[in-house]
Amino acid sequence: MEGSIEAQKAISGLSMASSASSEQEAVSKNALKKALKNKQRDEERRRKEEEIEKKAAVMQSSRVQRTLLADDEDMDPTQYFENRQKVLAAQKTAGTNPYPHKFYTSMSIPEFVKEYGVLEDGDHCEDVEVSLAGRIMNKRSSSAKLFFYDLHGDGAKVQVMADA
């Protein structure tokens, strides 16, 4: 609204100026309107570019803040390897062995499926602690804090829901 009022004032000012100096310049009223529209369009384009640059800066800072787990899917193999090496070095300096000699399991995956397969969807056994061993074949992220893993072993599969 404010821009249109300014545009009208500018056009009326230009038309008066053009009538006074019509002998010096042969610029039509339409040409003046077109020049004013181009100027407004350029100003709007400049504002949009500034907004895009601000959004890009915000996206870059948020990308840095995301966890390594969320970034794994977006990385090329060399970046993934370097980040994995950093995580392993940090675990070693913290005093934990990232690759322990022995991992104790309480049951196999087929036993787990047989014992807990009777649970209905949404049921939880929070007082039970089970340790399983297998190969993670698929990792999916549902959100920034919710991940799903497919754990395969001994011819059976379990889906693990990991919630931060």
CSV table of C-alpha atoms in Angstrom, one decimal:
chain,number,residue,atom,x,y,z
A,1,MET,CA,0.0,0.0,0.0
A,2,GLU,CA,2.7,2.4,1.0
A,3,GLY,CA,4.8,1.5,-2.1
A,4,SER,CA,1.8,2.1,-4.4
A,5,ILE,CA,1.3,5.6,-2.9
A,6,GLU,CA,4.9,6.4,-3.4
A,7,ALA,CA,4.7,5.1,-7.0
A,8,GLN,CA,1.7,7.3,-7.7
A,9,LYS,CA,3.5,10.3,-6.3
A,10,ALA,CA,6.6,9.5,-8.3
A,11,ILE,CA,4.6,9.1,-11.5
A,12,SER,CA,2.7,12.3,-11.0
A,13,GLY,CA,6.0,14.1,-10.2
A,14,LEU,CA,7.6,12.6,-13.3
A,15,SER,CA,4.7,13.6,-15.5
A,16,MET,CA,4.9,17.2,-14.3
A,17,ALA,CA,8.6,17.2,-14.7
A,18,SER,CA,8.3,15.6,-18.1
A,19,SER,CA,5.8,18.2,-19.3
A,20,ALA,CA,8.1,21.0,-18.1
A,21,SER,CA,11.1,19.5,-19.8
A,22,SER,CA,9.4,17.9,-22.8
A,23,GLU,CA,11.3,20.2,-25.1
A,24,GLN,CA,14.7,18.9,-23.7
A,25,GLU,CA,13.8,15.2,-23.5
A,26,ALA,CA,11.4,13.2,-25.6
A,27,VAL,CA,10.6,10.6,-22.9
A,28,SER,CA,7.0,9.4,-22.8
A,29,LYS,CA,5.0,8.9,-19.7
A,30,ASN,CA,4.9,5.1,-20.4
A,31,ALA,CA,8.7,5.0,-20.5
A,32,LEU,CA,8.9,6.8,-17.2
A,33,LYS,CA,6.3,4.3,-15.7
A,34,LYS,CA,8.4,1.4,-17.1
A,35,ALA,CA,11.6,2.8,-15.6
A,36,LEU,CA,9.9,3.2,-12.2
A,37,LYS,CA,8.5,-0.4,-12.3
A,38,ASN,CA,12.0,-1.7,-13.2
A,39,LYS,CA,13.5,0.2,-10.3
A,40,GLN,CA,10.8,-1.3,-7.9
A,41,ARG,CA,11.4,-4.8,-9.4
A,42,ASP,CA,15.1,-4.5,-8.8
A,43,GLU,CA,14.6,-3.3,-5.2
A,44,GLU,CA,12.3,-6.3,-4.6
A,45,ARG,CA,14.8,-8.7,-6.2
A,46,ARG,CA,17.5,-7.3,-4.0
A,47,ARG,CA,15.4,-7.8,-0.8
A,48,LYS,CA,14.6,-11.4,-1.8
A,49,GLU,CA,18.3,-12.1,-2.4
A,50,GLU,CA,19.1,-10.7,1.1
A,51,GLU,CA,16.4,-13.0,2.6
A,52,ILE,CA,17.8,-16.0,0.8
A,53,GLU,CA,21.3,-15.2,2.0
A,54,LYS,CA,20.0,-14.9,5.6
A,55,LYS,CA,18.1,-18.3,5.3
A,56,ALA,CA,21.2,-19.9,3.8
A,57,ALA,CA,23.3,-18.7,6.8
A,58,VAL,CA,20.7,-20.0,9.2
A,59,MET,CA,20.6,-23.4,7.4
A,60,GLN,CA,24.4,-23.6,7.5
A,61,SER,CA,24.5,-23.0,11.2
A,62,SER,CA,21.8,-25.5,11.9
A,63,ARG,CA,23.6,-28.0,9.7
A,64,VAL,CA,26.7,-27.7,11.8
A,65,GLN,CA,24.6,-28.2,14.9
A,66,ARG,CA,22.9,-31.5,13.7
A,67,THR,CA,24.2,-34.7,15.2
A,68,LEU,CA,26.6,-37.0,13.4
A,69,LEU,CA,23.9,-39.7,13.2
A,70,ALA,CA,21.6,-37.4,11.2
A,71,ASP,CA,24.4,-36.4,8.9
A,72,ASP,CA,25.6,-39.9,8.0
A,73,GLU,CA,23.0,-40.2,5.2
A,74,ASP,CA,24.0,-36.9,3.6
A,75,MET,CA,27.8,-37.5,3.6
A,76,ASP,CA,30.1,-38.8,0.9
A,77,PRO,CA,32.2,-41.8,2.0
A,78,THR,CA,35.3,-39.9,2.8
A,79,GLN,CA,33.5,-37.5,5.1
A,80,TYR,CA,31.8,-40.4,6.8
A,81,PHE,CA,35.1,-42.2,7.3
A,82,GLU,CA,36.7,-39.1,8.8
A,83,ASN,CA,33.8,-38.4,11.2
A,84,ARG,CA,33.8,-42.1,12.2
A,85,GLN,CA,37.5,-41.9,13.0
A,86,LYS,CA,36.9,-38.8,15.1
A,87,VAL,CA,34.1,-40.5,17.1
A,88,LEU,CA,36.3,-43.6,17.7
A,89,ALA,CA,39.2,-41.5,18.8
A,90,ALA,CA,36.9,-39.6,21.2
A,91,GLN,CA,35.7,-42.9,22.7
A,92,LYS,CA,39.2,-44.2,23.1
A,93,THR,CA,40.3,-41.0,24.9
A,94,ALA,CA,37.2,-41.3,27.2
A,95,GLY,CA,38.4,-44.7,28.2
A,96,THR,CA,35.8,-46.9,26.5
A,97,ASN,CA,36.8,-49.5,24.0
A,98,PRO,CA,34.7,-49.0,20.8
A,99,TYR,CA,35.4,-52.6,19.7
A,100,PRO,CA,35.2,-54.8,22.8
A,101,HIS,CA,36.7,-58.3,22.7
A,102,LYS,CA,33.4,-59.9,23.8
A,103,PHE,CA,29.8,-58.8,23.8
A,104,TYR,CA,27.5,-60.8,26.1
A,105,THR,CA,24.0,-61.4,24.8
A,106,SER,CA,21.1,-62.6,26.9
A,107,MET,CA,19.3,-64.3,24.0
A,108,SER,CA,19.4,-64.7,20.2
A,109,ILE,CA,17.2,-62.8,17.8
A,110,PRO,CA,14.9,-65.9,17.0
A,111,GLU,CA,14.5,-66.5,20.8
A,112,PHE,CA,13.6,-62.8,21.2
A,113,VAL,CA,11.0,-63.0,18.4
A,114,LYS,CA,9.5,-66.1,19.9
A,115,GLU,CA,9.3,-64.7,23.4
A,116,TYR,CA,8.2,-61.2,22.7
A,117,GLY,CA,6.4,-61.7,19.4
A,118,VAL,CA,3.0,-62.1,21.2
A,119,LEU,CA,3.1,-58.4,22.4
A,120,GLU,CA,0.5,-56.2,20.8
A,121,ASP,CA,1.4,-53.0,18.9
A,122,GLY,CA,2.3,-50.3,21.3
A,123,ASP,CA,2.9,-52.6,24.3
A,124,HIS,CA,6.1,-52.1,26.3
A,125,CYS,CA,8.1,-54.2,28.8
A,126,GLU,CA,10.1,-51.4,30.5
A,127,ASP,CA,11.3,-53.5,33.4
A,128,VAL,CA,13.1,-56.1,31.1
A,129,GLU,CA,16.6,-55.6,29.8
A,130,VAL,CA,17.6,-57.7,26.9
A,131,SER,CA,20.9,-57.6,24.9
A,132,LEU,CA,20.9,-58.9,21.3
A,133,ALA,CA,23.7,-59.2,18.8
A,134,GLY,CA,23.3,-58.9,15.0
A,135,ARG,CA,24.0,-56.9,12.0
A,136,ILE,CA,22.3,-53.6,11.4
A,137,MET,CA,21.1,-53.9,7.8
A,138,ASN,CA,19.0,-50.7,7.5
A,139,LYS,CA,18.8,-47.4,9.4
A,140,ARG,CA,16.0,-44.9,8.9
A,141,SER,CA,15.3,-41.6,10.7
A,142,SER,CA,11.8,-40.6,11.4
A,143,SER,CA,12.8,-37.3,12.9
A,144,ALA,CA,15.8,-35.7,14.5
A,145,LYS,CA,15.4,-37.8,17.7
A,146,LEU,CA,13.7,-41.0,16.4
A,147,PHE,CA,15.6,-43.7,14.5
A,148,PHE,CA,14.7,-47.2,13.4
A,149,TYR,CA,17.2,-50.0,12.9
A,150,ASP,CA,16.7,-53.4,11.3
A,151,LEU,CA,18.8,-55.9,13.2
A,152,HIS,CA,19.4,-59.2,11.4
A,153,GLY,CA,20.8,-62.4,12.9
A,154,ASP,CA,20.4,-66.2,12.8
A,155,GLY,CA,17.8,-65.9,10.0
A,156,ALA,CA,15.5,-63.5,11.9
A,157,LYS,CA,15.0,-59.8,11.9
A,158,VAL,CA,14.0,-57.3,14.7
A,159,GLN,CA,13.2,-53.6,14.2
A,160,VAL,CA,14.7,-51.5,16.9
A,161,MET,CA,13.2,-48.1,17.7
A,162,ALA,CA,15.8,-45.7,19.3
A,163,ASP,CA,14.3,-42.6,20.8
A,164,ALA,CA,16.6,-39.9,22.2
